[in-house]
mmCIF file of C-alpha atoms in Angstrom:
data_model
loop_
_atom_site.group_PDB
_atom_site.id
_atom_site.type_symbol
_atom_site.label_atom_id
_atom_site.label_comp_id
_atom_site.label_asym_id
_atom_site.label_seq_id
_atom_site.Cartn_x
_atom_site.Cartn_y
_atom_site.Cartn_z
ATOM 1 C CA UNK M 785 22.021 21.445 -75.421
ATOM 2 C CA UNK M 786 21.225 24.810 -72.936
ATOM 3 C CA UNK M 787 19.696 27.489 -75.068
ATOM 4 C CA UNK M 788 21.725 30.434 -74.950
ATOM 5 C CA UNK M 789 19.963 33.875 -73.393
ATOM 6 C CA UNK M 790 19.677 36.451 -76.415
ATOM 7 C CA UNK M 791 20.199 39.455 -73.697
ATOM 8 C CA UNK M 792 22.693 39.284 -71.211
ATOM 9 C CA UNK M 793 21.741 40.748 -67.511
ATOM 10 C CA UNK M 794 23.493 43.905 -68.215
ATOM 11 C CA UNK M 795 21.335 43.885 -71.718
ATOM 12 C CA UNK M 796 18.079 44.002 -69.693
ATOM 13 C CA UNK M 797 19.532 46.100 -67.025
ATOM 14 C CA UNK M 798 20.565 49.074 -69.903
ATOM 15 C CA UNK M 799 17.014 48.368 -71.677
ATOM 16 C CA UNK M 800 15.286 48.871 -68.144
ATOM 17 C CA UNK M 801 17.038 51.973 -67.517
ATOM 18 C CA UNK M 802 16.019 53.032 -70.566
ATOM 19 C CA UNK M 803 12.307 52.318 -70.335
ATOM 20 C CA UNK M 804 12.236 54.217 -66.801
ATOM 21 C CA UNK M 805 13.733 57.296 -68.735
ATOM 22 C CA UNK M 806 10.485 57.305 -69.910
ATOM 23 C CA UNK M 807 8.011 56.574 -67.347
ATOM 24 C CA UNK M 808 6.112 59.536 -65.437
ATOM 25 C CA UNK M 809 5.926 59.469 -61.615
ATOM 26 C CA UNK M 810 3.117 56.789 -60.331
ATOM 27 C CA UNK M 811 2.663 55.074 -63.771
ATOM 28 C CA UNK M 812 4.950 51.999 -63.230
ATOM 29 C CA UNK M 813 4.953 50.155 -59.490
ATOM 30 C CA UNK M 814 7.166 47.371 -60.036
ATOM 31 C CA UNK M 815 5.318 44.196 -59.501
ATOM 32 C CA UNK M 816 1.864 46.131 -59.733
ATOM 33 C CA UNK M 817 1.021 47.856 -62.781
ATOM 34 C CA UNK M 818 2.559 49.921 -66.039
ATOM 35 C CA UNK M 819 0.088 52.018 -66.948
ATOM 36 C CA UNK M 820 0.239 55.396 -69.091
ATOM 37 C CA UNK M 821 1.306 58.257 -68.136
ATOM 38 C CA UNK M 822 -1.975 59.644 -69.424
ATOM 39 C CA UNK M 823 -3.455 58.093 -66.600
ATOM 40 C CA UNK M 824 -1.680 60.778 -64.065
ATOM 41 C CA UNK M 825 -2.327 63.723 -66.109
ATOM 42 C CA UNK M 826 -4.828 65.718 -64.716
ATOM 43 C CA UNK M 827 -5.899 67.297 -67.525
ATOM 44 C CA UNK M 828 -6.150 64.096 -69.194
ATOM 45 C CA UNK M 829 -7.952 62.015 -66.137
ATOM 46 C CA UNK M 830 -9.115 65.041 -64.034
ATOM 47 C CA UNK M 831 -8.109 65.683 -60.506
ATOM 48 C CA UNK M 832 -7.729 62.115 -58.063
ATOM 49 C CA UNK M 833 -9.688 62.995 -54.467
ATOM 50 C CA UNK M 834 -7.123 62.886 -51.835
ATOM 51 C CA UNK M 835 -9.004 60.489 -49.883
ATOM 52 C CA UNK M 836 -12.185 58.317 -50.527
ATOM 53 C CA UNK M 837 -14.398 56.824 -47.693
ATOM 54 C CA UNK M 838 -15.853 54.013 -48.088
ATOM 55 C CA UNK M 839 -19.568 53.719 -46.462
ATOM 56 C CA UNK M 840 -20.699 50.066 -45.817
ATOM 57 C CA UNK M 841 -24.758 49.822 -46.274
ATOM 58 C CA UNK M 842 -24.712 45.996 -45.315
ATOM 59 C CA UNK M 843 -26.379 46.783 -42.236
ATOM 60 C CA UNK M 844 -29.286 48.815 -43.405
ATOM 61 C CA UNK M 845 -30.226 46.988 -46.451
ATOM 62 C CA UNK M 846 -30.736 43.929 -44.735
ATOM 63 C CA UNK M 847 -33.376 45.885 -42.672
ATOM 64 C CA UNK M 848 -34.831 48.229 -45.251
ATOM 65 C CA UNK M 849 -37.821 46.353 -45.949
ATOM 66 C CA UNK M 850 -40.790 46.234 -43.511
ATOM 67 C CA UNK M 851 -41.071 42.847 -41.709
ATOM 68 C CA UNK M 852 -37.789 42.272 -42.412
ATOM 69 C CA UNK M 853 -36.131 42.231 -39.110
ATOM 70 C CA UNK M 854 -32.745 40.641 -38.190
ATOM 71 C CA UNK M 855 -32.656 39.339 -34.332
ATOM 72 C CA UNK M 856 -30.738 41.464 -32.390
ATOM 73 C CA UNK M 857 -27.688 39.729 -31.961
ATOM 74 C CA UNK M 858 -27.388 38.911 -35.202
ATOM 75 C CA UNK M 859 -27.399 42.656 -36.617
ATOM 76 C CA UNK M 860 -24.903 43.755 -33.592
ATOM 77 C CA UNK M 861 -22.787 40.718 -34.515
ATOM 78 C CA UNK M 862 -22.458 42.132 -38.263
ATOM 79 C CA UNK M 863 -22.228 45.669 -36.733
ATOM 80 C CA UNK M 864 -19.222 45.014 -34.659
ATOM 81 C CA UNK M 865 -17.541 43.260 -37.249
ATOM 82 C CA UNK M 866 -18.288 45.814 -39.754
ATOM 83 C CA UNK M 867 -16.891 48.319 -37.638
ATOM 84 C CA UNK M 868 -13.705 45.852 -36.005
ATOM 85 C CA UNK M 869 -12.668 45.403 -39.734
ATOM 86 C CA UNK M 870 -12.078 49.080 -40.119
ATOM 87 C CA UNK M 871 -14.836 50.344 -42.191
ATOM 88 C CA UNK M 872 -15.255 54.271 -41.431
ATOM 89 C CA UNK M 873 -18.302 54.942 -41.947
ATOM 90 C CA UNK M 874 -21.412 52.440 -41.617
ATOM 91 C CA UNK M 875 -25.368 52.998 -42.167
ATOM 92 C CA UNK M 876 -27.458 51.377 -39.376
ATOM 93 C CA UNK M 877 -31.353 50.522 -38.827
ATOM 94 C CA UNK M 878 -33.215 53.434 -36.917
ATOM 95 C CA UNK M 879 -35.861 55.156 -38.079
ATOM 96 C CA UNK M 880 -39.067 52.791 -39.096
ATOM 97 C CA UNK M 881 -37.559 50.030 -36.987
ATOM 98 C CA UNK M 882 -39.701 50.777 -34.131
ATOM 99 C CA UNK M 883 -36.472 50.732 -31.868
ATOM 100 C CA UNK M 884 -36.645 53.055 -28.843
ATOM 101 C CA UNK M 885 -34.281 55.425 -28.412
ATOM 102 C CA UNK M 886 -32.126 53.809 -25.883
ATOM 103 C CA UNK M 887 -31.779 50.922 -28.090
ATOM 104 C CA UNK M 888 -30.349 53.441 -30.870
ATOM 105 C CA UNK M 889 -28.564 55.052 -28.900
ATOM 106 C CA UNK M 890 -26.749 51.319 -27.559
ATOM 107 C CA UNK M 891 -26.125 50.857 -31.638
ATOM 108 C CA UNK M 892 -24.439 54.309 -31.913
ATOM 109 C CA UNK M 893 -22.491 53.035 -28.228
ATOM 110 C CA UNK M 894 -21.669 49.829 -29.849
ATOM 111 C CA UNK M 895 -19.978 51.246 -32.636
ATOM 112 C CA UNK M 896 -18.117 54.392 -30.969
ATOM 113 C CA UNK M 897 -16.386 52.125 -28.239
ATOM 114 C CA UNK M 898 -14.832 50.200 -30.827
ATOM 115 C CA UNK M 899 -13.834 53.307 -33.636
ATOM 116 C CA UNK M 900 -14.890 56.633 -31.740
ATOM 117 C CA UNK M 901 -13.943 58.396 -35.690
ATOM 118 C CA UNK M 902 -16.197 55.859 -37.044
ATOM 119 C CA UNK M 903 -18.915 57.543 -38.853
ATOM 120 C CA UNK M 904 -22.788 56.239 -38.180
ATOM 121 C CA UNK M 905 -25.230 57.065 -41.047
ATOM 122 C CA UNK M 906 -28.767 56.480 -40.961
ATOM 123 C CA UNK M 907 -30.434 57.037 -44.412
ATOM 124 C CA UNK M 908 -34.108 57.864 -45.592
ATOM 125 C CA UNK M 909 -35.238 60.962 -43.122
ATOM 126 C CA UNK M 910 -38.561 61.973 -43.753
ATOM 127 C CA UNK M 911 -38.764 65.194 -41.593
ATOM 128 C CA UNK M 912 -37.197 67.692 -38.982
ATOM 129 C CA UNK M 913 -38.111 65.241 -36.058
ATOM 130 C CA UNK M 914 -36.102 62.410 -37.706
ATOM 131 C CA UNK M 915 -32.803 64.837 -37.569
ATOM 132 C CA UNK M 916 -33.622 65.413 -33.808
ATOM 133 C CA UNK M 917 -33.314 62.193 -32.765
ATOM 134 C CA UNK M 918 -30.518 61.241 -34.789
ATOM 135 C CA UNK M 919 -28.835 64.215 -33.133
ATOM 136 C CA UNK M 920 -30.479 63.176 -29.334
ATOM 137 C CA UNK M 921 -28.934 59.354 -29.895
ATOM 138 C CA UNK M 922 -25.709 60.214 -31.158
ATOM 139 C CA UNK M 923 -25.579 59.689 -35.153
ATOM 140 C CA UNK M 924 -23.441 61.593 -37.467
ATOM 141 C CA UNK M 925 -25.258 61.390 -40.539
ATOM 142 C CA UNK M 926 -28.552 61.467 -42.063
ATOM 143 C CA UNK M 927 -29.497 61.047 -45.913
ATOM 144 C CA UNK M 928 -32.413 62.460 -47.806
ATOM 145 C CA UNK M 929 -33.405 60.988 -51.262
ATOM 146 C CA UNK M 930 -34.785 63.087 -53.772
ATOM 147 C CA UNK M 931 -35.113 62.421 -57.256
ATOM 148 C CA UNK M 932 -35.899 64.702 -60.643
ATOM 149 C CA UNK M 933 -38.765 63.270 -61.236
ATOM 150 C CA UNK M 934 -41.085 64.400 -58.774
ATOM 151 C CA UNK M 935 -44.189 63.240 -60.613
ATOM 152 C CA UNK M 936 -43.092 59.836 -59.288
ATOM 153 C CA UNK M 937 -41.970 61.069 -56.071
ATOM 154 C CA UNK M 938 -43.575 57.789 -54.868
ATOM 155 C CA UNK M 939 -40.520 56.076 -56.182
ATOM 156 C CA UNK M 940 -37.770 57.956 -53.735
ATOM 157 C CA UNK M 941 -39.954 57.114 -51.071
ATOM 158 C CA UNK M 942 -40.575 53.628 -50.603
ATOM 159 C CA UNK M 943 -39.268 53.256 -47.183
ATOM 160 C CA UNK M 944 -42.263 55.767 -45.718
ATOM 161 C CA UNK M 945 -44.491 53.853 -48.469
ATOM 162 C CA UNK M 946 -44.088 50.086 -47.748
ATOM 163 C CA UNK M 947 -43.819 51.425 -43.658
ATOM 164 C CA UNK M 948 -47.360 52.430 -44.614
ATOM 165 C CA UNK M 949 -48.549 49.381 -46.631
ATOM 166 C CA UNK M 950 -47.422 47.243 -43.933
ATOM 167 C CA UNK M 951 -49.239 49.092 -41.547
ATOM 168 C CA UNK M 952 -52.256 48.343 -44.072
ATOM 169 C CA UNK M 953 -52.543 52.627 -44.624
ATOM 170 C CA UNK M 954 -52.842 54.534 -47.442
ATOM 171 C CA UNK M 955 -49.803 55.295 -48.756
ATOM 172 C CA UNK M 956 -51.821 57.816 -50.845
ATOM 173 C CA UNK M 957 -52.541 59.949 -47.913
ATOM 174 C CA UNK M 958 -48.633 60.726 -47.508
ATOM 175 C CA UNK M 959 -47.811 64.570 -47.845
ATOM 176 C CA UNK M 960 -45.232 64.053 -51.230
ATOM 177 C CA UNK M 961 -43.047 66.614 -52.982
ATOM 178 C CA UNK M 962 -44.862 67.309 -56.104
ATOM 179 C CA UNK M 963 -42.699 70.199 -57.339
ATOM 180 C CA UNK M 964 -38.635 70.935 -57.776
ATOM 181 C CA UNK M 965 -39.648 73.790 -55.212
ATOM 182 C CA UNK M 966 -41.200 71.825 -52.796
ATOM 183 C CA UNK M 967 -38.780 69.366 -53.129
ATOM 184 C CA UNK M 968 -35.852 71.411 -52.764
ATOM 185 C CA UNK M 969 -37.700 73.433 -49.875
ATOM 186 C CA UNK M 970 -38.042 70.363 -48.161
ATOM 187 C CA UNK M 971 -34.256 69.513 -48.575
ATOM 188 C CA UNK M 972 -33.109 72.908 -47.145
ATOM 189 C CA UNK M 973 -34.827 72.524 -44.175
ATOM 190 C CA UNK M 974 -33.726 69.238 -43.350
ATOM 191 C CA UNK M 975 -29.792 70.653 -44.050
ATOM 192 C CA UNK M 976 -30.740 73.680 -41.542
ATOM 193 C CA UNK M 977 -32.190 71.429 -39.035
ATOM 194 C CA UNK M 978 -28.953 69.422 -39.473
ATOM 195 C CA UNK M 979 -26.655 72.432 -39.060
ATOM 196 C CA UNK M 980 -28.697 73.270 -35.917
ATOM 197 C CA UNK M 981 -28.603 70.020 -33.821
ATOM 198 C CA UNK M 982 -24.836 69.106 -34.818
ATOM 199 C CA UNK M 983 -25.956 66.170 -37.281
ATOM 200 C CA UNK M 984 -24.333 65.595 -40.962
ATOM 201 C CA UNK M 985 -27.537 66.052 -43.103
ATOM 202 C CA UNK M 986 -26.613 64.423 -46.507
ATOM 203 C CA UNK M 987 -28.935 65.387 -49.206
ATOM 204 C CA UNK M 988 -29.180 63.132 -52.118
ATOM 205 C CA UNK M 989 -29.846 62.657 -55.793
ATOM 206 C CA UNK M 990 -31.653 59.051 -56.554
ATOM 207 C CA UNK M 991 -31.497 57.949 -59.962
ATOM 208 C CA UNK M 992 -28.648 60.413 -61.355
ATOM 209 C CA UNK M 993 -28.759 58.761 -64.584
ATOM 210 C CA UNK M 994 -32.404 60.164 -64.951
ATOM 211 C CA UNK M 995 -31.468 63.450 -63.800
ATOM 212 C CA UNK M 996 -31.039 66.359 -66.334
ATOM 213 C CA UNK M 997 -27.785 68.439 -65.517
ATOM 214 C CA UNK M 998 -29.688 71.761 -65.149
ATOM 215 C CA UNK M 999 -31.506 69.900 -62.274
ATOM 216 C CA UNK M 1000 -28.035 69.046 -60.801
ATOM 217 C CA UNK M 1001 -27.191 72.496 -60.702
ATOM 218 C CA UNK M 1002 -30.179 73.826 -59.590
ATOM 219 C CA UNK M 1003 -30.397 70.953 -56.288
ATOM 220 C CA UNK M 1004 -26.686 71.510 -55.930
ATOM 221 C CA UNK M 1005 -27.072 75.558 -55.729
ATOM 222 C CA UNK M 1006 -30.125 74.803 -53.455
ATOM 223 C CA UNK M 1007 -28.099 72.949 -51.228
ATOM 224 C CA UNK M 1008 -24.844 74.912 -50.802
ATOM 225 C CA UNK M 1009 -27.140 77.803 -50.086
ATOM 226 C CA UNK M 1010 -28.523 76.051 -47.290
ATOM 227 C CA UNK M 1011 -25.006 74.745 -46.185
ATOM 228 C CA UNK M 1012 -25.186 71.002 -47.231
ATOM 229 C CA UNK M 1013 -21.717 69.214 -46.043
ATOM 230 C CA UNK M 1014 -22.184 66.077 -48.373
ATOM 231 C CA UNK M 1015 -24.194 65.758 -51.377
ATOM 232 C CA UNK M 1016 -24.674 61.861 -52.848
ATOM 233 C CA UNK M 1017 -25.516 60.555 -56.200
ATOM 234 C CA UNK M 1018 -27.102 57.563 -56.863
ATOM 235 C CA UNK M 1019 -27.818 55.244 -59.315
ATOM 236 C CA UNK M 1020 -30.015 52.473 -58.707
ATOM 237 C CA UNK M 1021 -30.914 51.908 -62.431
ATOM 238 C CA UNK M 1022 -26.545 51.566 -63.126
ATOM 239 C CA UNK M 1023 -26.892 53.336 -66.115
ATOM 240 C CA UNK M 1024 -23.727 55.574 -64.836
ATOM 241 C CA UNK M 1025 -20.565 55.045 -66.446
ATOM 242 C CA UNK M 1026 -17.589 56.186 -65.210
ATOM 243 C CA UNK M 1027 -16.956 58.844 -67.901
ATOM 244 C CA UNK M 1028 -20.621 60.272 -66.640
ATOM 245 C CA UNK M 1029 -20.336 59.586 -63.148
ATOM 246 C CA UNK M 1030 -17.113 62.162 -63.499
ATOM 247 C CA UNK M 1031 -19.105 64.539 -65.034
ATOM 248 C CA UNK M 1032 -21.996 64.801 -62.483
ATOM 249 C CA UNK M 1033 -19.617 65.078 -60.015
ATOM 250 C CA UNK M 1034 -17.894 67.597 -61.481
ATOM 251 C CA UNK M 1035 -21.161 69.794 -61.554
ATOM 252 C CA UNK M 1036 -21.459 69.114 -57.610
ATOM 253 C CA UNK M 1037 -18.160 70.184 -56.765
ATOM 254 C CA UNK M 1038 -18.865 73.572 -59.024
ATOM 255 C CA UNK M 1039 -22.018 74.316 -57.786
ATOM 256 C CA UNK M 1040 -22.259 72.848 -54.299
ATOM 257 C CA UNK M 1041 -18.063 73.167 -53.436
ATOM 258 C CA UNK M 1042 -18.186 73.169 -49.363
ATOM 259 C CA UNK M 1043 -19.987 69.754 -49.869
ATOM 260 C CA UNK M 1044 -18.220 66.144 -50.032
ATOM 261 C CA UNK M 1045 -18.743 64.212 -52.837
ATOM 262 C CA UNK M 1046 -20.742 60.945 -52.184
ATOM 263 C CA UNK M 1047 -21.429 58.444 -54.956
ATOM 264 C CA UNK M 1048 -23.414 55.402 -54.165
ATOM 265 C CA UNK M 1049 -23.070 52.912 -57.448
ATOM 266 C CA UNK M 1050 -24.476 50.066 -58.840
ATOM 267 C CA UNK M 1051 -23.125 47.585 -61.793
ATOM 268 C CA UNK M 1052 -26.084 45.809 -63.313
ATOM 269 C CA UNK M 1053 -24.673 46.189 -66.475
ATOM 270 C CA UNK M 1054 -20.980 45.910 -66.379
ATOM 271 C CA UNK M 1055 -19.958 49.622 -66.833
ATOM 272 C CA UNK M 1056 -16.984 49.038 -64.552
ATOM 273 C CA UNK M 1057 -18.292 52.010 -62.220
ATOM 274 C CA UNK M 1058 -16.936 50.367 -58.851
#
């Protein structure tokens, strides 16, 4: 024997009518999600960016450690697709990679006569001379990592550190931040350098979840003074949640607002940052 329906089409029709008295605009995409409309309030969830670009690293952490070298046709084989798939903005190996400059500057080629609006990063400038070239072979964007704890300045930066040690040199003898000042001296001129030659100078906060909020202030002040167009936050420990992520954010948009708004994120322990 058929069971009989308990509603009738026109039941679930008046019910769903109903229910969408009640919805708030975004909350409900049929086939998609019902969410609350406490999740579109913006004093409730904060203010959504109007766009987010996503920055693919895949290149440059494959090459960040010395002796660690893809062959050429291998990295311009995940470049190009990288860049073919539509990513915006990509990181590249440069600097440290003893590459001439007509071989970064074939890189930067590479990727501009497939996207010419796709963005090419290089991360982990160590000095004035480093923004030169970026500007002389065509990249957009150069980061700087600094970090609030300058007594371990080491830390923030490895990739002039293990260039050293594999060079079997001191890494001792490198000239390190080893105040705020300094270190925010250092950052400023890099930004003015960048505003100088036409390059993107990003400066950057490594470690955010270490980082006391009056230091976010103080880089972020630092920064906007000296005209930064992008300030990042890091956090290669993943001890970010989302809740705090929105927070330090929020202090860089207050203090540094002519700057956009990087985050770079990790998940080690399952804080659902991403």
């Amino acid at each position: 024997m058929p069971r009989i329906p308990v509603f009738s089409p026109d039941d679930v029709r008046s019910f769903q009518q109903a229910l969408d008295k009640y919805r708030a605009p975004g909350a409900y995409e049929p086939g998609k999600w019902s969410v609350s409309p406490l999740n579109r309030r913006p004093d409730v969830a904060g203010t959504f960016p109007k766009k987010v670009v996503l920055r693919d690293i895949a290149v440059r952490t494959t090459e960040q450690m010395p002796g660690v070298v893809l062959p050429k046709e291998d990295r311009l084989r995940l470049l190009r697709a990288l860049v073919e798939a539509g990513v915006p903005s990509v990181q590249i190996g440069a600097f440290g990679r003893n590459r001439d400059h007509a071989e970064m500057r074939a890189d930067v080629k590479l990727v501009k006569d497939i996207n010419p609006n796709c963005e090419v990063v290089y991360g982990g400038v160590t000095g004035v001379g480093d923004v030169e070239t970026a500007a002389e072979v065509g990249i957009d964007n150069v980061q700087f990592w600094a970090a609030p704890y300058v007594e371990a300045a080491a830390i923030t930066a490895a990739h002039a550190i293990y260039r050293a040690a594999w060079n079997d040199d001191d890494w001792r003898a490198l000239t390190l931040p080893s105040t705020i000042d300094e270190q925010l001296d250092k950052a400023s001129q890099l930004v003015r350098a960048g505003r100088k030659h036409g390059v993107v100078v990003s400066p950057g906060i490594n470690q955010i979840s270490f980082a006391p909020e009056e230091y976010v202030v103080r880089y972020c002040q630092a920064m906007e003074q000296a005209g930064a167009q992008e300030v990042v936050l890091y956090d290669g420990s993943s001890g970010m949640g989302p809740e705090g992520y929105a927070h330090m954010v929020a202090l860089v948009r207050k203090h540094a607002p002519s700057a956009r708004v990087g985050v770079h994120t990790h998940n080690m322990f399952d804080l659902a940052v991403a």
